[in-house]
Coordinates of C-alpha atoms and ligand atoms in Angstrom, one line a residue:
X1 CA 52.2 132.1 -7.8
X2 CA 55.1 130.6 -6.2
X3 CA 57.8 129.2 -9.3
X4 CA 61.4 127.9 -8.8
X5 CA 64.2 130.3 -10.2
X6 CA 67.1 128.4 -11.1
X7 CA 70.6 129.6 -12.1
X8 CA 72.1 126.6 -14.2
X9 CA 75.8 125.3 -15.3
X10 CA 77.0 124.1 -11.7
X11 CA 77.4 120.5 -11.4
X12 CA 76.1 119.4 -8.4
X13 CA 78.5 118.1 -5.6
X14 CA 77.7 115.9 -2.4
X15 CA 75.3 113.7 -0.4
X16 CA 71.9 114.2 -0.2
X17 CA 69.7 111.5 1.6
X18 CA 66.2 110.7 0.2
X19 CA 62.7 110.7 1.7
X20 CA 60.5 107.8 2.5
X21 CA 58.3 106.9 -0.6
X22 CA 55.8 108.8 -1.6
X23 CA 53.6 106.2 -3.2
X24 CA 54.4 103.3 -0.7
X25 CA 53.3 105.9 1.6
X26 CA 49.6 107.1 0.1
X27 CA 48.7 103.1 0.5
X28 CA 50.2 102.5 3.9
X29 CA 48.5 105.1 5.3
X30 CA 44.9 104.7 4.1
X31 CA 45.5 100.8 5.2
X32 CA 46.5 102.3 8.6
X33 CA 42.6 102.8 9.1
X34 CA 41.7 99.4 8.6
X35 CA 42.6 98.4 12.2
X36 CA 41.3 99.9 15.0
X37 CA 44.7 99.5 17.2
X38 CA 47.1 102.1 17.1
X39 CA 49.1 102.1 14.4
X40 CA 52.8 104.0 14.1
X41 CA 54.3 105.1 10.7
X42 CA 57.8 106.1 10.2
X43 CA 59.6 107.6 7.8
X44 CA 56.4 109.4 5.9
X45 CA 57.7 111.6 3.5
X46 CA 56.7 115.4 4.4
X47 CA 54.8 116.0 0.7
X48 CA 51.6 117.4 0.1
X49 CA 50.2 114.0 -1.1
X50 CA 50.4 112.3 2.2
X51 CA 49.7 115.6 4.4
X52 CA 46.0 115.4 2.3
X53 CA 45.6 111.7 3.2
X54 CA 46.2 112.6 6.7
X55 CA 43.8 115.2 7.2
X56 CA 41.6 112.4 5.1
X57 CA 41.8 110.3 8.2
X58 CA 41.3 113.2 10.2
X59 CA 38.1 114.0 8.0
X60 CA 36.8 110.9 8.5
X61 CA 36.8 110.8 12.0
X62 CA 39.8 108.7 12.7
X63 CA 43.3 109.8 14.8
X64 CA 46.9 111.3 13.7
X65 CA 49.2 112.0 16.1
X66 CA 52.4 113.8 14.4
X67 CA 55.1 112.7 16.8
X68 CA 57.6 114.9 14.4
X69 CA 57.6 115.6 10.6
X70 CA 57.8 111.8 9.6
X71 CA 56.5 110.3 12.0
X72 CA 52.5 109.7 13.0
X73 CA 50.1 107.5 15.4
X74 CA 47.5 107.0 13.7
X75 CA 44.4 105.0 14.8
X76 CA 41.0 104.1 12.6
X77 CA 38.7 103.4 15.6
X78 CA 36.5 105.9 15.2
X79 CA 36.6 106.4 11.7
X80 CA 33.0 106.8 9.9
X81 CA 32.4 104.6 6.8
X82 CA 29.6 106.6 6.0
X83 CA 31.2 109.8 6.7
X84 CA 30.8 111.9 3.3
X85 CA 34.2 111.2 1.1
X86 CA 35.6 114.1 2.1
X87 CA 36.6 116.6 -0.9
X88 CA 40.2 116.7 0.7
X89 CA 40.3 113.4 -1.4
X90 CA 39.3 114.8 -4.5
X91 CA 42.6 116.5 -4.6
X92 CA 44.4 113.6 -4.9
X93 CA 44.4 109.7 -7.2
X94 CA 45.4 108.4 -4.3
X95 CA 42.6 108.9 -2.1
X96 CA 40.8 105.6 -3.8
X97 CA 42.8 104.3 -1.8
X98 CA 40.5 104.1 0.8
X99 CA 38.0 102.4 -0.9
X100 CA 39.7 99.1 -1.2
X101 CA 40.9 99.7 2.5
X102 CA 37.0 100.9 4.0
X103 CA 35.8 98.2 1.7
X104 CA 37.4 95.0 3.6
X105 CA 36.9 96.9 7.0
X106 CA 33.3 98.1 7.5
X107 CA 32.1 96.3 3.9
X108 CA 31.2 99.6 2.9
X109 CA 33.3 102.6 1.2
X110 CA 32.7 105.9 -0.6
X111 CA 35.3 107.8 -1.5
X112 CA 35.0 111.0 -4.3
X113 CA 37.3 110.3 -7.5
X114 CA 39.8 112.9 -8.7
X115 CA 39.3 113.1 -12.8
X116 CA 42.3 111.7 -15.4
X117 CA 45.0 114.2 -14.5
X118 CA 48.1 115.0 -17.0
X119 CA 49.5 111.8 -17.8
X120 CA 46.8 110.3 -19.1
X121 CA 42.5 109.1 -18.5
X122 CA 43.7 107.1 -15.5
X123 CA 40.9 104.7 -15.2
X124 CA 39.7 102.3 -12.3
X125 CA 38.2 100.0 -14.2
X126 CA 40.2 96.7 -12.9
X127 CA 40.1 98.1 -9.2
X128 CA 36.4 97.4 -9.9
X129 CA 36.9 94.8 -11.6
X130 CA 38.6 93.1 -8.4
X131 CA 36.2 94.5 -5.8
X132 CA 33.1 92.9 -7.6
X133 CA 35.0 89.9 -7.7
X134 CA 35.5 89.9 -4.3
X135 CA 31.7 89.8 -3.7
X136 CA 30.7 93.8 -3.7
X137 CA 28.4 95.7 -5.9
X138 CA 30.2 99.0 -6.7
X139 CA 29.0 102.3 -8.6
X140 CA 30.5 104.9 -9.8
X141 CA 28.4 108.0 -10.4
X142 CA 28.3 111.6 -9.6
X143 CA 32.4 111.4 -9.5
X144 CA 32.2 109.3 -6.7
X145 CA 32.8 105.1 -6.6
X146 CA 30.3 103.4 -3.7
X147 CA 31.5 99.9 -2.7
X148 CA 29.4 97.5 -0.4
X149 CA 29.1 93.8 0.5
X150 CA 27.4 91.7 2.7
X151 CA 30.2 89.1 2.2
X152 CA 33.6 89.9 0.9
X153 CA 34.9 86.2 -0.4
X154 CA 38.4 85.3 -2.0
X155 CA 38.7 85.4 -5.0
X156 CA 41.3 84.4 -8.1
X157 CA 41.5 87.8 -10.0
X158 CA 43.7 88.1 -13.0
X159 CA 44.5 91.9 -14.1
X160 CA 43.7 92.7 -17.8
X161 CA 46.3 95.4 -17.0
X162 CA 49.4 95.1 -14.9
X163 CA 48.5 98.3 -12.4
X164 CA 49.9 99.9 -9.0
X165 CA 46.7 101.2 -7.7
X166 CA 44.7 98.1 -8.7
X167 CA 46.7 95.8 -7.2
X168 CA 47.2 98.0 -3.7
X169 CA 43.5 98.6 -3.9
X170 CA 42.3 94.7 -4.2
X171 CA 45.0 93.1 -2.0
X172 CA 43.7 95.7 1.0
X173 CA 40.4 94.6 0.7
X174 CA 41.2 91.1 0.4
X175 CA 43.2 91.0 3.9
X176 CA 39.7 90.8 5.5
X177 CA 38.0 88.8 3.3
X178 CA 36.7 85.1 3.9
X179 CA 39.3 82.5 2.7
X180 CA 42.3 82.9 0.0
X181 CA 42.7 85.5 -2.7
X182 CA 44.6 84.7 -6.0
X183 CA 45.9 88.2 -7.7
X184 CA 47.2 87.2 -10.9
X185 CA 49.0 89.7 -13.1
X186 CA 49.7 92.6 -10.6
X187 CA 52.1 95.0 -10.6
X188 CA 55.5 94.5 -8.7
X189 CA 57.2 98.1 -7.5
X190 CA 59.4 98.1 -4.4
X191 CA 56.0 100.4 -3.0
X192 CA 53.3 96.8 -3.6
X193 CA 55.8 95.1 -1.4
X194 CA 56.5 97.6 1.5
X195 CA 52.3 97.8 1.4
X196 CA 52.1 94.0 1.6
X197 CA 55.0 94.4 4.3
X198 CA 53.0 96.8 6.2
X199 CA 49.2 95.1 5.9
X200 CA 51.4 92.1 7.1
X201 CA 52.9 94.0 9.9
X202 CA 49.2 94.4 11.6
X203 CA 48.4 91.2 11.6
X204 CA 47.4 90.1 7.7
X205 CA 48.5 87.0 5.6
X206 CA 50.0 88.6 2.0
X207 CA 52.1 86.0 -0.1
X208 CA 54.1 86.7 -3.3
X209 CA 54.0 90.5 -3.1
X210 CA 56.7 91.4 -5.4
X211 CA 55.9 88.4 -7.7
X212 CA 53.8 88.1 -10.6
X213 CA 50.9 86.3 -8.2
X214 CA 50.0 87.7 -4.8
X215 CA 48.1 85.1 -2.1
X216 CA 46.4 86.2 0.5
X217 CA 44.5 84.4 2.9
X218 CA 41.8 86.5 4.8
X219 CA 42.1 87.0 8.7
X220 CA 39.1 88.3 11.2
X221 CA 41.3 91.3 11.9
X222 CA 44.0 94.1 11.7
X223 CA 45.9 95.0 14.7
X224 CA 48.5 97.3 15.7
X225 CA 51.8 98.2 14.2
X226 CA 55.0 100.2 14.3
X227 CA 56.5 100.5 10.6
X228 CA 59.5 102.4 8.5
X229 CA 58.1 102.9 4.8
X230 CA 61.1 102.5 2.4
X231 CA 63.0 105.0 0.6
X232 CA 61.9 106.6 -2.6
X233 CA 62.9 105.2 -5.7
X234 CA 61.8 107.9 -7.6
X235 CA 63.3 110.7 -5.6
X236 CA 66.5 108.7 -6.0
X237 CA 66.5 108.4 -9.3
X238 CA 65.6 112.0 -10.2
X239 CA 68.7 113.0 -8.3
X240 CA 70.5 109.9 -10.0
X241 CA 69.6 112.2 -13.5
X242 CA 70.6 115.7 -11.7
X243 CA 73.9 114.6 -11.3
X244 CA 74.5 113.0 -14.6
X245 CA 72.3 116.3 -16.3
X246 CA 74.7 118.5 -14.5
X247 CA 78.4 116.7 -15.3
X248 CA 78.5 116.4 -11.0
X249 CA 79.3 113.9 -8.2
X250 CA 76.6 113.1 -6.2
X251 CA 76.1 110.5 -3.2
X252 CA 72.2 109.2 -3.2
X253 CA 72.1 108.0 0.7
X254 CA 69.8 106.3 2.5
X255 CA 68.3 104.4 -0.8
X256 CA 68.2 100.7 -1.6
X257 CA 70.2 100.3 -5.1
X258 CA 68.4 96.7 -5.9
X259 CA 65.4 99.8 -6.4
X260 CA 67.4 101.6 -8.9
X261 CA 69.0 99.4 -11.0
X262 CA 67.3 99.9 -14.3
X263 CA 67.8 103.5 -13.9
X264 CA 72.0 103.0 -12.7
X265 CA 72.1 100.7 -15.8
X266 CA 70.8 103.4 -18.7
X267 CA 72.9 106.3 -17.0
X268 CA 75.7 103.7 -17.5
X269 CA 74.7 103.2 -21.1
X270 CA 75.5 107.3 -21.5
X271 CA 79.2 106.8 -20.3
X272 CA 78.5 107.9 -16.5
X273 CA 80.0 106.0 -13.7
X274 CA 77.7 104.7 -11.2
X275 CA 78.8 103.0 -7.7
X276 CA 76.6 100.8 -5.8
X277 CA 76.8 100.5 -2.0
X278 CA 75.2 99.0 0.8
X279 CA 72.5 101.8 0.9
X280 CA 74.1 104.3 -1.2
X281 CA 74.6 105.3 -5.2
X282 CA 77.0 107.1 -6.1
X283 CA 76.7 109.3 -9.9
X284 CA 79.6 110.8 -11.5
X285 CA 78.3 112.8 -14.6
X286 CA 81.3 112.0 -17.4
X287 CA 81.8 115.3 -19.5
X288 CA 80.7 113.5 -22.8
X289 CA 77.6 111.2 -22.6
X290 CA 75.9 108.9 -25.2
X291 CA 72.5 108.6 -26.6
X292 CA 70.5 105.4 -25.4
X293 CA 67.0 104.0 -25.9
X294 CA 64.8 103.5 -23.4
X295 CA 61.4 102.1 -23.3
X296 CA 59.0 102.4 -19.5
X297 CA 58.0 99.6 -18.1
X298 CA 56.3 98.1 -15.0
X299 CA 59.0 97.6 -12.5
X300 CA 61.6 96.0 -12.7
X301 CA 61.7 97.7 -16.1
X302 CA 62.5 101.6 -16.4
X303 CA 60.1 103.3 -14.4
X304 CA 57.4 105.5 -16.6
X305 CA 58.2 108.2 -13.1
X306 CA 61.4 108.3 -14.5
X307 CA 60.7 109.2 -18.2
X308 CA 60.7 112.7 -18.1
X309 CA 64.0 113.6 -16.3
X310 CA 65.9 110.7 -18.2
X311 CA 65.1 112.4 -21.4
X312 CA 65.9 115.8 -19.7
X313 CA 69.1 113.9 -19.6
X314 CA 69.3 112.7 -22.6
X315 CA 69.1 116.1 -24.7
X316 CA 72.4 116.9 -23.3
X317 CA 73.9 113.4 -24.6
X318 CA 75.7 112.5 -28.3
X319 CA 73.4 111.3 -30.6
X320 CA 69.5 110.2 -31.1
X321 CA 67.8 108.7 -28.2
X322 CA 64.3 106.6 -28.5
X323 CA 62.0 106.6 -25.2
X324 CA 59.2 105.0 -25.6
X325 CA 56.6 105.4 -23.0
X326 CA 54.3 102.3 -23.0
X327 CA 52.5 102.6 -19.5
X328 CA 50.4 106.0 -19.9
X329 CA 49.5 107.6 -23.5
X330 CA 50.3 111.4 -22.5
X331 CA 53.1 111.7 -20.8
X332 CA 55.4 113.9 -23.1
X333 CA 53.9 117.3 -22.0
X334 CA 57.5 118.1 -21.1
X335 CA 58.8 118.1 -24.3
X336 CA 57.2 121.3 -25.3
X337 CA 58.7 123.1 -22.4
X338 CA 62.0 121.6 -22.3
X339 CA 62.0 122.8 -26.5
X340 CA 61.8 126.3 -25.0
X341 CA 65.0 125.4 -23.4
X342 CA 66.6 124.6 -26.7
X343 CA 65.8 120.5 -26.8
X344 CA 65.4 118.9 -30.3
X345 CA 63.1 116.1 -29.5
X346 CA 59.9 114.6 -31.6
X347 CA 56.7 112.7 -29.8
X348 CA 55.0 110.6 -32.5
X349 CA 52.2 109.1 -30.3
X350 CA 53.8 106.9 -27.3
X351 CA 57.3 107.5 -28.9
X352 CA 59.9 110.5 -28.6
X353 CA 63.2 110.6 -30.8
X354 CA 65.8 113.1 -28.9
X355 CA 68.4 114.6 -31.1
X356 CA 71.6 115.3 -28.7
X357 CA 73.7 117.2 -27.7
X358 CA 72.1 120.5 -27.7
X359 CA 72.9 123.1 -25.0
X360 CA 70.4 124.2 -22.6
X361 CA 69.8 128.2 -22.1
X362 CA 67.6 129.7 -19.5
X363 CA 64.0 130.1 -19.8
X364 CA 60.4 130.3 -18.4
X365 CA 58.7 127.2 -18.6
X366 CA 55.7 125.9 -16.7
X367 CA 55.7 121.9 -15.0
X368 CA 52.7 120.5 -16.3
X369 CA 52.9 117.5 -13.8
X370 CA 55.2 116.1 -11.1
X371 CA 57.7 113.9 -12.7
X372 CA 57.7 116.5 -15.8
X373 CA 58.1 119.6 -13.0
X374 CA 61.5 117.9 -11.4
X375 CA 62.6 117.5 -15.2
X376 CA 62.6 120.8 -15.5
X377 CA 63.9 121.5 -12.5
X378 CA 66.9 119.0 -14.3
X379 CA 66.7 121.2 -17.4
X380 CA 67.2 124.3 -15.7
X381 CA 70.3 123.6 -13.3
X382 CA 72.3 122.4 -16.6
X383 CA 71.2 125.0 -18.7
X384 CA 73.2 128.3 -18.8
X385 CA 71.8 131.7 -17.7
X386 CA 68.4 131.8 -15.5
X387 CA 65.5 129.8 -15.4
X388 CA 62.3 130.2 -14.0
X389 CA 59.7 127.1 -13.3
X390 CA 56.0 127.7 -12.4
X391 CA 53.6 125.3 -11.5
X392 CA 56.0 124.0 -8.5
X393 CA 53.0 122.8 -6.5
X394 CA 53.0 119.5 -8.2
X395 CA 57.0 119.5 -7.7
X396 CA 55.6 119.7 -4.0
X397 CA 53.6 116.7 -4.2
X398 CA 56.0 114.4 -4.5
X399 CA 59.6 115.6 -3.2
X400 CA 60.5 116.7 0.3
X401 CA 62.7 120.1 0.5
X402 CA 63.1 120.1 -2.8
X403 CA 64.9 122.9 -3.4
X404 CA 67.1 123.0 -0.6
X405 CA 68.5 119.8 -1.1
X406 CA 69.4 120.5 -4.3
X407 CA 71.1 124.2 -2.6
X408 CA 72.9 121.4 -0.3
X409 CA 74.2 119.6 -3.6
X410 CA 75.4 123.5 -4.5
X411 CA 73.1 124.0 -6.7
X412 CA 71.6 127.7 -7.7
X413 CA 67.9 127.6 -6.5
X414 CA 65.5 129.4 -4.5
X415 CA 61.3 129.5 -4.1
X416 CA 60.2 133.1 -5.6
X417 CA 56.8 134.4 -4.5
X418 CA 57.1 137.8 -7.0
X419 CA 59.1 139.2 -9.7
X420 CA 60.8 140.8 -7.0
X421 CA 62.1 137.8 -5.7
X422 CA 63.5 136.8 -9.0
X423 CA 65.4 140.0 -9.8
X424 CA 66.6 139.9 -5.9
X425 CA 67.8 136.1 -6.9
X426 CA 69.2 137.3 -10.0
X427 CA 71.5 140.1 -8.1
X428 CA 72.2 137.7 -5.6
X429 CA 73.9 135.0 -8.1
X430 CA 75.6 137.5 -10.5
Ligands
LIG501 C1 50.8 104.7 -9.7 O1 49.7 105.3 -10.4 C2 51.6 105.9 -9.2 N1 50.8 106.7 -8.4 C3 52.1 106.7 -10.4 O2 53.0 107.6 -10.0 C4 52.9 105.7 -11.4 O3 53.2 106.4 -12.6 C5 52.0 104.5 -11.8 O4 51.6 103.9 -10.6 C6 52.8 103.5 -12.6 O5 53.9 103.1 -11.9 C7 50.7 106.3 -7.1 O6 51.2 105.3 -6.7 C8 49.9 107.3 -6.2 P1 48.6 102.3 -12.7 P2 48.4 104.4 -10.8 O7 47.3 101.9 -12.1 O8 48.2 103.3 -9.8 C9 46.1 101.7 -16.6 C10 53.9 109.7 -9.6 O9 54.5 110.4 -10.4 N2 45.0 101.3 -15.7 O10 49.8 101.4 -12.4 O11 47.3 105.3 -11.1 C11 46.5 103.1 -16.5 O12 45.7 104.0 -17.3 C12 52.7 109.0 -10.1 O13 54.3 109.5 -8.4 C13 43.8 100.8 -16.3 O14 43.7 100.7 -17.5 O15 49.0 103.7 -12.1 C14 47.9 103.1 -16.9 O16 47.9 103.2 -18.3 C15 52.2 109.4 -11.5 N3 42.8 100.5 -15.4 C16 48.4 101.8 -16.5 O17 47.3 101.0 -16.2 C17 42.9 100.6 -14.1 O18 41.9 100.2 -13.4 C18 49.2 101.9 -15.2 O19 48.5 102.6 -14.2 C19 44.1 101.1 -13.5 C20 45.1 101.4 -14.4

């Protein structure tokens, strides 16, 4: 199985310019179905998240150009409704996407659902919630969730829970819905607003996206658009964390730092220097950092994406660090790897107390999840001696060329496919 072998203690020097966001992406391009006009998107980030969704369309009948690796016409005229949810979507949360999208253009949608994943059950229950409020009848059995209406009519819909998917899923289907739609509660990442940019884009009337309330007034229909997704905040950040982690200087570019701010401001609390350009950040690790609480939040708090590396981060730092994860209820599944690495951290429940600094040594640990994977990945380039990580195909889910823009940064990394490869890597690095 294919694992990352790392060779730590070189802090990372350079510029490295990030992707376009992963999950601004997933919902732009199951909206890009809900016209039947062409539709161009930009700056897709080349992750195995958004290649599924594509095929998706694909699956479904509809058309995806790849004019180069970020860029795709894609066009949902002859997409089938009542094709069977294809099982590509069952590899990925993100594929419900589509029901909320199918739902407001055919008044039908059914899509397979991937079960609770690492982080936590992951339930749908207040996309539901906001379909059947929109005037569909939706059921969810045999792992799948059918939606249908006659009618979709606006609605006012306040969230019991402020959520991502929820409110990507609802405001979709509300685009083409009769009259106005009041989402109270939703969520507010820099990815809800480049969706509500991007539904806007082709024709739809989105207000407040980025707000507490979201208004949308229902049009007849979608047409076609040419759109840029935004950068990654979360790809930014995690390389925000490798350059603190490993005492380097490292130029973030291509980012919008309005994104990143709660994350500049805590690796500031540690005693690192961050600089803020136009559409740049720049992270100077300082030799001796600081302990610092920090508590996830929905944005603009401290993302819950960023949880794991921080505290990667935050082993290496004087003192006892609190993080206190408050948006999913099993997210520390790190912490038992990154012990075999030397940390000294606790999880009681939702909370993790992080006794610092200890020194990281090189071992063979296993990324239980995305975020916790590129922790790791953190772990291991400031830790001294060799590390191997398995379990890199979630690393590949969310982050482009990975590893060599972390070789670009001069860091020790390569992909190895057999024990072979390691002890090849471990000649090769001395
Ligand atoms: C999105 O997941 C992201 N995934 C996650 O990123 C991210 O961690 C999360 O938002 C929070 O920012 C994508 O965008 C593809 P939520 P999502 O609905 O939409 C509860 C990554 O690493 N909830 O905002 O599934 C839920 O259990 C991934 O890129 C309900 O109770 O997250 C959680 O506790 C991991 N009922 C909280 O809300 C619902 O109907 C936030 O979940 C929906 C959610």
């Amino acid at each position: 199985m294919e694992q990352y072998v790392i060779k730590g203690g070189t802090p990372l020097q350079g510029k490295v310019t990030i992707s376009g966001a992963k999950n601004a992406a997933l919902g732009i391009l199951a909206a890009s179905v809900m016209t039947d006009e062409e539709v161009s998107i930009l700056n897709v980030p080349g992750v195995n998240d958004t290649a599924v969704m594509l095929d998706a369309i694909r699956a479904m009948g509809g058309s995806v150009i790849r004019k180069d690796v970020h860029s795709f016409d894609i066009c949902g005229r002859d997409v089938d409704p009542y094709s069977p949810g294809s099982d590509t979507l069952r590899k990925i949360r993100a594929g419900y996407y589509f029901i909320g999208a199918m739902l407001g253009k055919y008044r039908y949608a059914s899509v397979p659902l991937p079960g609770g994943c690492n982080i936590g059950s992951r339930p749908i229950d207040q996309h539901v919630k906001g379909f059947r409020a929109l005037g569909a009848e939706v059921v969810v059995e045999n792992g799948t969730v059918t939606a249908k209406a006659e009618r979709l009519k606006g609605a006012h819909i306040y969230f019991d829970v402020v959520s991502v998917g929820a409110t990507i899923n609802v405001m979709m289907a509300a685009c083409l819905a009769e009259g106005m739609t009041i989402l109270e509660n939703v969520a507010k990442e820099p990815h809800i607003v480049d969706v509500a940019s991007f539904l806007n884009s082709m024709g739809a009337n989105v207000k407040g996206a980025g707000t507490d309330t979201i208004r949308i007034r229902g049009v007849q229909r979608l047409h076609a658009s040419e759109y840029t997704i935004i950068p990654d905040q979360i790809e930014a950040g995690t390389f925000m964390c490798m350059a603190a982690a490993t005492r380097g200087d490292v130029t973030i570019e291509g980012v919008i730092p309005i994104h990143l701010e709660s994350i500049a401001a805590k690796l500031r609390e540690m005693g690192n220097t961050v600089i803020s350009y136009d559409e740049a950040v720049r992270v100077i690790g300082a030799e001796k950092q600081r302990s610092t609480d920090v508590k996830t939040l929905p944005y603009p708090g401290f993302p819950t994406d960023m949880q794991p590396q921080i505290s990667a981060a935050l082993c290496l730092a004087e003192g006892t660090s609190v993080v206190t994860e408050s948006i999913f209820e099993n997210r520390f599944k790190y912490v038992d790897e990154l012990r075999l690495m030397g940390a000294e951290i606790k999880v009681e429940g939702n909370v993790s107390v992080i006794e610092g600094p200890v020194k990281f040594t090189g071992a063979h640990v296993t990324a239980p999840d995305l975020r916790a994977g590129a922790a790791l990945v953190i772990a291991a380039l400031s830790a001294e001696g060799i590390s191997t990580v398995d379990g890199i195909s979630y690393i590949l889910r969310g982050y482009e060329d990975f590893d060599e823009k972390i070789r670009d940064l001069g860091g020790e990394i390569r992909v190895a496919e057999s024990e072979r490869d390691v002890q090849k890597f471990i000649l090769s690095v001395g």
